[in-house]
PDB file of C-alpha atoms in Angstrom:
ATOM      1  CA  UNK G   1      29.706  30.663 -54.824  1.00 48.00           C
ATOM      2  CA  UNK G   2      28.327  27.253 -56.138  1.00 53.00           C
ATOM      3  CA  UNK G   3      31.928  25.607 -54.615  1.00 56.00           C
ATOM      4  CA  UNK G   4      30.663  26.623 -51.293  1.00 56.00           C
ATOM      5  CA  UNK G   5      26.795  26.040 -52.218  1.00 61.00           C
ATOM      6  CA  UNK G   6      27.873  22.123 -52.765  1.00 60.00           C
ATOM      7  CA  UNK G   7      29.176  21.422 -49.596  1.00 59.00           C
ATOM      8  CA  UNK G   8      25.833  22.616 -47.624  1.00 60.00           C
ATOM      9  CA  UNK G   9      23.849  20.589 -50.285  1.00 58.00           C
ATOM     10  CA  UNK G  10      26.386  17.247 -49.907  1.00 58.00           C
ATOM     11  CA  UNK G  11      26.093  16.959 -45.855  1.00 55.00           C
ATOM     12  CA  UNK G  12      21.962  18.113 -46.327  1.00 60.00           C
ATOM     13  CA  UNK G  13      21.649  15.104 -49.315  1.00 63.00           C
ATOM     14  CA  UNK G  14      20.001  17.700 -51.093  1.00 63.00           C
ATOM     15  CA  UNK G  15      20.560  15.693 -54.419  1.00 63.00           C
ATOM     16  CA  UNK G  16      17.981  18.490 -56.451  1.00 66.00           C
ATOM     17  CA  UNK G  17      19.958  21.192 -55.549  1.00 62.00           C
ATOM     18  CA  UNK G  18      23.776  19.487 -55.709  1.00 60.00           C
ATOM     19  CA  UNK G  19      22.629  18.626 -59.195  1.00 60.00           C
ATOM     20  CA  UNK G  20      21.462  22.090 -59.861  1.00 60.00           C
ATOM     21  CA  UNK G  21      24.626  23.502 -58.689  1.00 59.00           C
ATOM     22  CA  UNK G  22      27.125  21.021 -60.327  1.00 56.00           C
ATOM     23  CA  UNK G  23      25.598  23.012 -63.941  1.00 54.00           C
ATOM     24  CA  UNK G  24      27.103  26.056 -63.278  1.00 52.00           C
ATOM     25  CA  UNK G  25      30.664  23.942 -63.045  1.00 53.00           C
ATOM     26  CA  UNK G  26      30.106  21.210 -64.827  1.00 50.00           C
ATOM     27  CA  UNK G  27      29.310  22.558 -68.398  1.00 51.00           C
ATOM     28  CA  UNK G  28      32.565  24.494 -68.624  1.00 51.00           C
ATOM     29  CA  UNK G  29      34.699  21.141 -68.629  1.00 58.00           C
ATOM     30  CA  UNK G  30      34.469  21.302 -72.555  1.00 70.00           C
ATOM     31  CA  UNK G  31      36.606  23.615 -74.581  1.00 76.00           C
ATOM     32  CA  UNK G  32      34.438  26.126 -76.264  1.00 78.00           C
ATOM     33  CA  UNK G  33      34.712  27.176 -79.856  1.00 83.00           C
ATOM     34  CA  UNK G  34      33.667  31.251 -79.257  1.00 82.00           C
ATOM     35  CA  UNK G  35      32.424  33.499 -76.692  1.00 82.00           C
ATOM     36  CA  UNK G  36      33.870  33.282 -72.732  1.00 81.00           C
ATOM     37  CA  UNK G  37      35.670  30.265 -71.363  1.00 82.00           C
ATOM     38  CA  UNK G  38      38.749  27.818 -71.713  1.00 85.00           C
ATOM     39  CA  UNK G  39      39.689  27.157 -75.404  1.00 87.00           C
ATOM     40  CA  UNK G  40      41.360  23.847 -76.869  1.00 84.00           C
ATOM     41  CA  UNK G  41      44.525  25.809 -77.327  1.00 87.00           C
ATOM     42  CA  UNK G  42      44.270  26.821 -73.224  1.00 86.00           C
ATOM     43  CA  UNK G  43      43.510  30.507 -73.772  1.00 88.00           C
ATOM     44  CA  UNK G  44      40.910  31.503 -71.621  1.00 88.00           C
ATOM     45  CA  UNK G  45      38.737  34.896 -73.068  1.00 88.00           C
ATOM     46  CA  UNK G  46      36.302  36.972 -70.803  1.00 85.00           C
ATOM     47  CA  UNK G  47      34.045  39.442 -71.988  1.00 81.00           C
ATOM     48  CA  UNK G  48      34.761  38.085 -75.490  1.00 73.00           C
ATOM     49  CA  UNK G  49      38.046  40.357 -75.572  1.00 79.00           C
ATOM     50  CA  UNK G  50      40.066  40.017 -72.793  1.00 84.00           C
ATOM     51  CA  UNK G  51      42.897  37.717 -72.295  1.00 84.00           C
ATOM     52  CA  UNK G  52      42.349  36.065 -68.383  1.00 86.00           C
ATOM     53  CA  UNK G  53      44.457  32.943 -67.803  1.00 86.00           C
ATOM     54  CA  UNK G  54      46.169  34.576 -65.198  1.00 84.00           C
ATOM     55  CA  UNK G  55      42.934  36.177 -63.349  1.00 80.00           C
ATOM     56  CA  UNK G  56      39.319  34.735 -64.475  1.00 82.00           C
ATOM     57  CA  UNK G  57      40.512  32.162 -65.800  1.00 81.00           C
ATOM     58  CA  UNK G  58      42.554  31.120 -62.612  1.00 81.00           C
ATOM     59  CA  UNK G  59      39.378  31.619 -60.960  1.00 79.00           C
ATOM     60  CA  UNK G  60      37.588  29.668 -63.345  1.00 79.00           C
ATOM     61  CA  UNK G  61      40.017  26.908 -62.921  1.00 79.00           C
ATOM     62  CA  UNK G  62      40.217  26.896 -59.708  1.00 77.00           C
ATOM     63  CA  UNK G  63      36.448  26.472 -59.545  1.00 75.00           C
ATOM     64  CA  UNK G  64      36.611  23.201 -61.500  1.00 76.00           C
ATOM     65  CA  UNK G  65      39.139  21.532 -59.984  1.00 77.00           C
ATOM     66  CA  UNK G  66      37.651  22.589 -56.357  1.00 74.00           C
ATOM     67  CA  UNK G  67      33.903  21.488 -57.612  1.00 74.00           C
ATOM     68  CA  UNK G  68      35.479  17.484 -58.859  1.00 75.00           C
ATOM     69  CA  UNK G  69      37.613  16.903 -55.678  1.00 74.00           C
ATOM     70  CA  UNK G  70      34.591  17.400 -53.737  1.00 74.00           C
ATOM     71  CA  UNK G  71      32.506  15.021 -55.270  1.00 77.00           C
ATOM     72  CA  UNK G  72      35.319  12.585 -56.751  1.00 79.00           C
ATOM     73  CA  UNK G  73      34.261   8.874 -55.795  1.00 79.00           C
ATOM     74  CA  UNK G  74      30.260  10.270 -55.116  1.00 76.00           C
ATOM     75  CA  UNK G  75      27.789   9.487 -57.331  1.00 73.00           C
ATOM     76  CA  UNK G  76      27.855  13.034 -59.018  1.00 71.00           C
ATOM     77  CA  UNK G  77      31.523  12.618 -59.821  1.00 77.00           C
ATOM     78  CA  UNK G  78      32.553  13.250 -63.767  1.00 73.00           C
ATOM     79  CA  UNK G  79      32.646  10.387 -65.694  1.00 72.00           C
ATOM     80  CA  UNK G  80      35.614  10.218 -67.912  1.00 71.00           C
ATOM     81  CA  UNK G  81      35.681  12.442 -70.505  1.00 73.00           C
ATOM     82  CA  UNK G  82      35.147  15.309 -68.390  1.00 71.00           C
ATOM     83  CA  UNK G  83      37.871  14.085 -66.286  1.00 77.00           C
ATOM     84  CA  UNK G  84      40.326  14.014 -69.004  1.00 81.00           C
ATOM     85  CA  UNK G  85      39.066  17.300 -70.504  1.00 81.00           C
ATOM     86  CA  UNK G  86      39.693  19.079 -66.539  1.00 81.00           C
ATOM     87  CA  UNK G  87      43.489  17.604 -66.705  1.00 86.00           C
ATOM     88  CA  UNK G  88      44.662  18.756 -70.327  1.00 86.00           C
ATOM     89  CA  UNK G  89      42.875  21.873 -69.112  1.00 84.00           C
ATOM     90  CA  UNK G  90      45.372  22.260 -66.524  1.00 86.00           C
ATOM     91  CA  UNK G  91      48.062  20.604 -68.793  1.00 88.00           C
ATOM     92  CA  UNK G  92      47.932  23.352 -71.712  1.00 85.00           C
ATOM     93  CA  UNK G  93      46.553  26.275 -69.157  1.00 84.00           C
ATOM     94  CA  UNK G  94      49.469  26.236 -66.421  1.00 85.00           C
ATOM     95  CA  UNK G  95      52.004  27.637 -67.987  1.00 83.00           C
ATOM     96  CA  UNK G  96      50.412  30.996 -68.434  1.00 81.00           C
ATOM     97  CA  UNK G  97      49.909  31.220 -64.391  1.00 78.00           C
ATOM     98  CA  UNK G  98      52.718  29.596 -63.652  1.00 80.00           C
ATOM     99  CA  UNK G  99      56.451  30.792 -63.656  1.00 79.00           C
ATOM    100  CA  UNK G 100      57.724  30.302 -60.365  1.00 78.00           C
ATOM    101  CA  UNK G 101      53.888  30.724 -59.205  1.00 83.00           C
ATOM    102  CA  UNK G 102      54.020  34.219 -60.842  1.00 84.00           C
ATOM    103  CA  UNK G 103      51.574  34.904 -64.146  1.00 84.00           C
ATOM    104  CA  UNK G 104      52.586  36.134 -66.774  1.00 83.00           C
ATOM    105  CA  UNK G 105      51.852  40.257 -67.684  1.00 80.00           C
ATOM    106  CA  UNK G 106      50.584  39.667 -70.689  1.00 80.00           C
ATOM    107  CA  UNK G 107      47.639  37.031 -69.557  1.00 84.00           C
ATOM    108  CA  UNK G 108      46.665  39.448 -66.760  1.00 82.00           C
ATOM    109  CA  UNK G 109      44.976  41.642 -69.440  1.00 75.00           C
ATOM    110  CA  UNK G 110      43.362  45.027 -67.860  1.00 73.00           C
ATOM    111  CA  UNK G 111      45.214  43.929 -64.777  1.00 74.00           C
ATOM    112  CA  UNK G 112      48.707  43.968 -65.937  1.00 74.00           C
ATOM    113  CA  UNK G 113      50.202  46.271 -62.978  1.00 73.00           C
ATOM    114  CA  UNK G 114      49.177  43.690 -60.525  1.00 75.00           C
ATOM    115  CA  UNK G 115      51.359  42.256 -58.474  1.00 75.00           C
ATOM    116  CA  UNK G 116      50.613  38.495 -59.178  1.00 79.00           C
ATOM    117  CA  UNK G 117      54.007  36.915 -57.484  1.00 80.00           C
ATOM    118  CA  UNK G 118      52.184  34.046 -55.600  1.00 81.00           C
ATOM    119  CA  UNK G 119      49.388  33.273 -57.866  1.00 80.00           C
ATOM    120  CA  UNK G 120      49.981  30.091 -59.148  1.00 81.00           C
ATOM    121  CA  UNK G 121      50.213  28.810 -55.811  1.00 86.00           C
ATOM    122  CA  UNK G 122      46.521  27.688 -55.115  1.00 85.00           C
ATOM    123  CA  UNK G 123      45.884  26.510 -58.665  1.00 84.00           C
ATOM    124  CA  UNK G 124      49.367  24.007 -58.110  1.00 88.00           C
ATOM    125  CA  UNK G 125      47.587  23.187 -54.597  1.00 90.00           C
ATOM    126  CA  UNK G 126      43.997  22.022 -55.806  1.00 86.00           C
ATOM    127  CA  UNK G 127      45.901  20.310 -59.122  1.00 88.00           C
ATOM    128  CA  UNK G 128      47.809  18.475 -56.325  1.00 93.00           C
ATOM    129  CA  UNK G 129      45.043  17.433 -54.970  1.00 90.00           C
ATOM    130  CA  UNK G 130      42.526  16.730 -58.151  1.00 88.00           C
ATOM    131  CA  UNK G 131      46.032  14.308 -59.172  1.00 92.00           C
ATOM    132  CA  UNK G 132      44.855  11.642 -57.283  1.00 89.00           C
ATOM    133  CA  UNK G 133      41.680  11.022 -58.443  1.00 85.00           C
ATOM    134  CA  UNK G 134      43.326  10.059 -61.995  1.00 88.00           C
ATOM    135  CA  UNK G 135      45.374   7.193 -63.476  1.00 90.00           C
ATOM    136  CA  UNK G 136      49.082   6.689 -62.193  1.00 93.00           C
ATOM    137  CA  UNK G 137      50.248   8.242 -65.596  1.00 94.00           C
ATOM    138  CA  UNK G 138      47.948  11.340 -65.456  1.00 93.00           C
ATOM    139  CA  UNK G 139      48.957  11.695 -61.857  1.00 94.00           C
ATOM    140  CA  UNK G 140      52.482  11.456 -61.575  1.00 95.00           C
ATOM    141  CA  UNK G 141      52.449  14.206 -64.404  1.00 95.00           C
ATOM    142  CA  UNK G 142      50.884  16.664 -62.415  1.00 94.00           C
ATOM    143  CA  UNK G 143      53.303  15.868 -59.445  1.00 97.00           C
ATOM    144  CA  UNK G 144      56.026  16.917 -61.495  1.00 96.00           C
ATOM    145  CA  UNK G 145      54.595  19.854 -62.278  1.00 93.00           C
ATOM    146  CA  UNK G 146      53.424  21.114 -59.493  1.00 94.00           C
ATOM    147  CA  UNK G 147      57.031  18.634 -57.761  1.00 95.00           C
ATOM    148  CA  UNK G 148      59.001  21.288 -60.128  1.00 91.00           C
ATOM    149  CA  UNK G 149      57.512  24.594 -59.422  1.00 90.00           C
ATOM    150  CA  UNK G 150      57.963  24.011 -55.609  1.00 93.00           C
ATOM    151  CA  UNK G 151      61.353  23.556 -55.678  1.00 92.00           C
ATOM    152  CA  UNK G 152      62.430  26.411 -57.835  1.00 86.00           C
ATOM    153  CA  UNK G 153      60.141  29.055 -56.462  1.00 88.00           C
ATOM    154  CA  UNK G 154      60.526  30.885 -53.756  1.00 88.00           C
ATOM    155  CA  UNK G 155      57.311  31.393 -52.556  1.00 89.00           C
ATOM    156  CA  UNK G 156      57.450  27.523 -50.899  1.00 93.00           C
ATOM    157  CA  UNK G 157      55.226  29.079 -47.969  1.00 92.00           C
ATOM    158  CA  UNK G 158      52.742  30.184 -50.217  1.00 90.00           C
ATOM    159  CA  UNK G 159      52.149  26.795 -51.760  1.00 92.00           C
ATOM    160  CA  UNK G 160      52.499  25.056 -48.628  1.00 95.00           C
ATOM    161  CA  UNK G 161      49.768  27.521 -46.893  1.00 93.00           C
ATOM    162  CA  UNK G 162      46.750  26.676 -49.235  1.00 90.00           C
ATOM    163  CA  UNK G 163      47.008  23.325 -48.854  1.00 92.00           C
ATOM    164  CA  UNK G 164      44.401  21.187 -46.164  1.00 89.00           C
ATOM    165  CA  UNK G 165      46.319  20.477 -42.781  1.00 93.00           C
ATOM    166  CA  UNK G 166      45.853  17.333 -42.943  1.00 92.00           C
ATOM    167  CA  UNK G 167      47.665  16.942 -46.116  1.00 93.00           C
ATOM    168  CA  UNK G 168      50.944  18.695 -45.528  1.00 96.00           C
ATOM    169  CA  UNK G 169      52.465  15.794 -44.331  1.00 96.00           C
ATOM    170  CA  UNK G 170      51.453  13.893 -47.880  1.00 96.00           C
ATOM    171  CA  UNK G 171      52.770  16.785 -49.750  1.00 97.00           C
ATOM    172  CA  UNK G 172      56.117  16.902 -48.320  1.00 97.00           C
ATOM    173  CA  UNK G 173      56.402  13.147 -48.813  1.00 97.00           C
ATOM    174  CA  UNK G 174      55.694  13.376 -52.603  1.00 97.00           C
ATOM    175  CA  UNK G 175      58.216  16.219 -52.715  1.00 97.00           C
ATOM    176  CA  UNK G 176      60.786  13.835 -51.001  1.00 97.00           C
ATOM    177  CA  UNK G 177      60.064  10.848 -53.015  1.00 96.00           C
ATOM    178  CA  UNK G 178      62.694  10.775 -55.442  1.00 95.00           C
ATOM    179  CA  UNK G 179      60.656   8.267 -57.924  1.00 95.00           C
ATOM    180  CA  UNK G 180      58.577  11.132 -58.614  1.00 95.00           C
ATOM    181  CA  UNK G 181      60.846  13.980 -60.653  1.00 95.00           C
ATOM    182  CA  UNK G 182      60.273  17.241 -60.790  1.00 95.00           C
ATOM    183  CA  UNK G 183      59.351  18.309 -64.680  1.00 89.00           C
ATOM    184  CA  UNK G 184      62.103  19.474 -66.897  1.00 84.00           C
ATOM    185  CA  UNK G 185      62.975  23.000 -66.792  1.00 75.00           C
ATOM    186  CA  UNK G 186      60.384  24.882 -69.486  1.00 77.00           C
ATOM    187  CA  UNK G 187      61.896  26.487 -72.578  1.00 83.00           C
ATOM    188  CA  UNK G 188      58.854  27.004 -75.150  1.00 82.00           C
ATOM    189  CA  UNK G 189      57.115  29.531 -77.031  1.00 87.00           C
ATOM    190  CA  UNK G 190      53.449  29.501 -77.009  1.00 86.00           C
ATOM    191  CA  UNK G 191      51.272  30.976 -78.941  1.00 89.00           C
ATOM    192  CA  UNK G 192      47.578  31.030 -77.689  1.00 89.00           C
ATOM    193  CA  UNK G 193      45.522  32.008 -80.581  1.00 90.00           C
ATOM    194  CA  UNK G 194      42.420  32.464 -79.358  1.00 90.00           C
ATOM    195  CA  UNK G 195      43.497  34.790 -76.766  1.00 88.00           C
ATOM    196  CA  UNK G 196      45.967  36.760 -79.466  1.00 89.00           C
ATOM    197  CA  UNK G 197      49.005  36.021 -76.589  1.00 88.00           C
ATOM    198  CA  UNK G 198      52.094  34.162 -77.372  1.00 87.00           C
ATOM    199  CA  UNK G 199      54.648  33.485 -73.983  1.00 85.00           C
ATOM    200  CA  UNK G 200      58.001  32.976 -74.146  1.00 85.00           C
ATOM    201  CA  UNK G 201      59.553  31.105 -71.128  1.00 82.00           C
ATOM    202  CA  UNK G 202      63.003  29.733 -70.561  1.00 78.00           C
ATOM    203  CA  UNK G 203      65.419  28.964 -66.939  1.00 73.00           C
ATOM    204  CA  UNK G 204      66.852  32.334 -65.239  1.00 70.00           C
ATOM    205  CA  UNK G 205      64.815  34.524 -67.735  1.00 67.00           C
TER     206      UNK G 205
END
């Protein structure tokens, strides 16, 4: 609600109640130590005992990443630090959400029968477009992220449909631009202590 809240409060320069509303986004940008949110190790814990990457958290995410390309290059954009924090959010979060845009079972917690195939689709979309508010470096590793899931997935139209119409066109080019390459397949073990998970992830499996 306070991603929709900002946009009535941006066109009404209703700076009080932008600022107001940026709290409620805002404050999560730092890793918290106990309780509900993102930890530094990219588990994300609701209710104090449930494991959420894949489901609050996603939503959680997706909330922050909505919230700074909205006011990126405003005067109520995040100054650096919280910038930084929102990308290696996204850097050690993703891979929980994202294999082949599905989430994993075990980071779906009480919702483990859902069917989550097409999931990571909108949080690739909105990383997409958070990438270009960032340094070349910071940037370009998100393309090949988000470059690398598009092309092995098979839920393209999914990806493709969340994105603005007006960027479509931009999209496609950075898939086509062969400077830009698509992230190594992933073959890890992760452990996520705070959230008691550990993934496994490898090509084909």
């Amino acid at each position: 609600m306070p991603v929709h809240a900002l946009g009535t409060y941006l066109f009404g320069d209703d700076n009080e109640r932008l600022t107001e509303t940026a709290g409620y986004l805002v404050r999560d940008d730092k890793p918290i130590k106990k309780g509900t949110g993102f930890f530094s190790d990219g588990s994300y814990v609701f209710h104090y005992l449930h494991a959420m990457n894949g489901l609050y958290g996603y939503g959680h995410f997706q909330s922050l990443v909505k919230y700074e390309h909205i006011i990126a290059g405003t005067k109520f954009d995040l100054n650096n630090s919280l910038k930084f924090n929102l990308a290696e959010l996204f850097f050690s979060s993703i891979d929980t959400i994202n294999y082949g845009t599905s989430i994993f079972p075990g980071m779906r917690a009480r919702y483990a029968g859902l069917n989550c195939y097409a999931y990571a689709a909108e949080p690739l979309v909105n990383a997409y477009l958070m990438a270009e508010h960032y340094d070349e470096d910071t940037k370009n590793e998100i393309y090949s992220i988000v470059k690398d899931t598009y092309l092995d997935t098979p839920y393209k139209a999914s990806i493709i449909s969340f994105l603005p119409i007006d960027r479509v066109k931009d999209f496609e080019d950075m898939i086509a631009d062969e400077s830009i390459k698509p992230r190594e397949s992933v073959s890890m073990s992760k452990t996520f202590y705070n959230a008691d998970r550990v993934i496994h992830q490898r090509e084909n499996w």
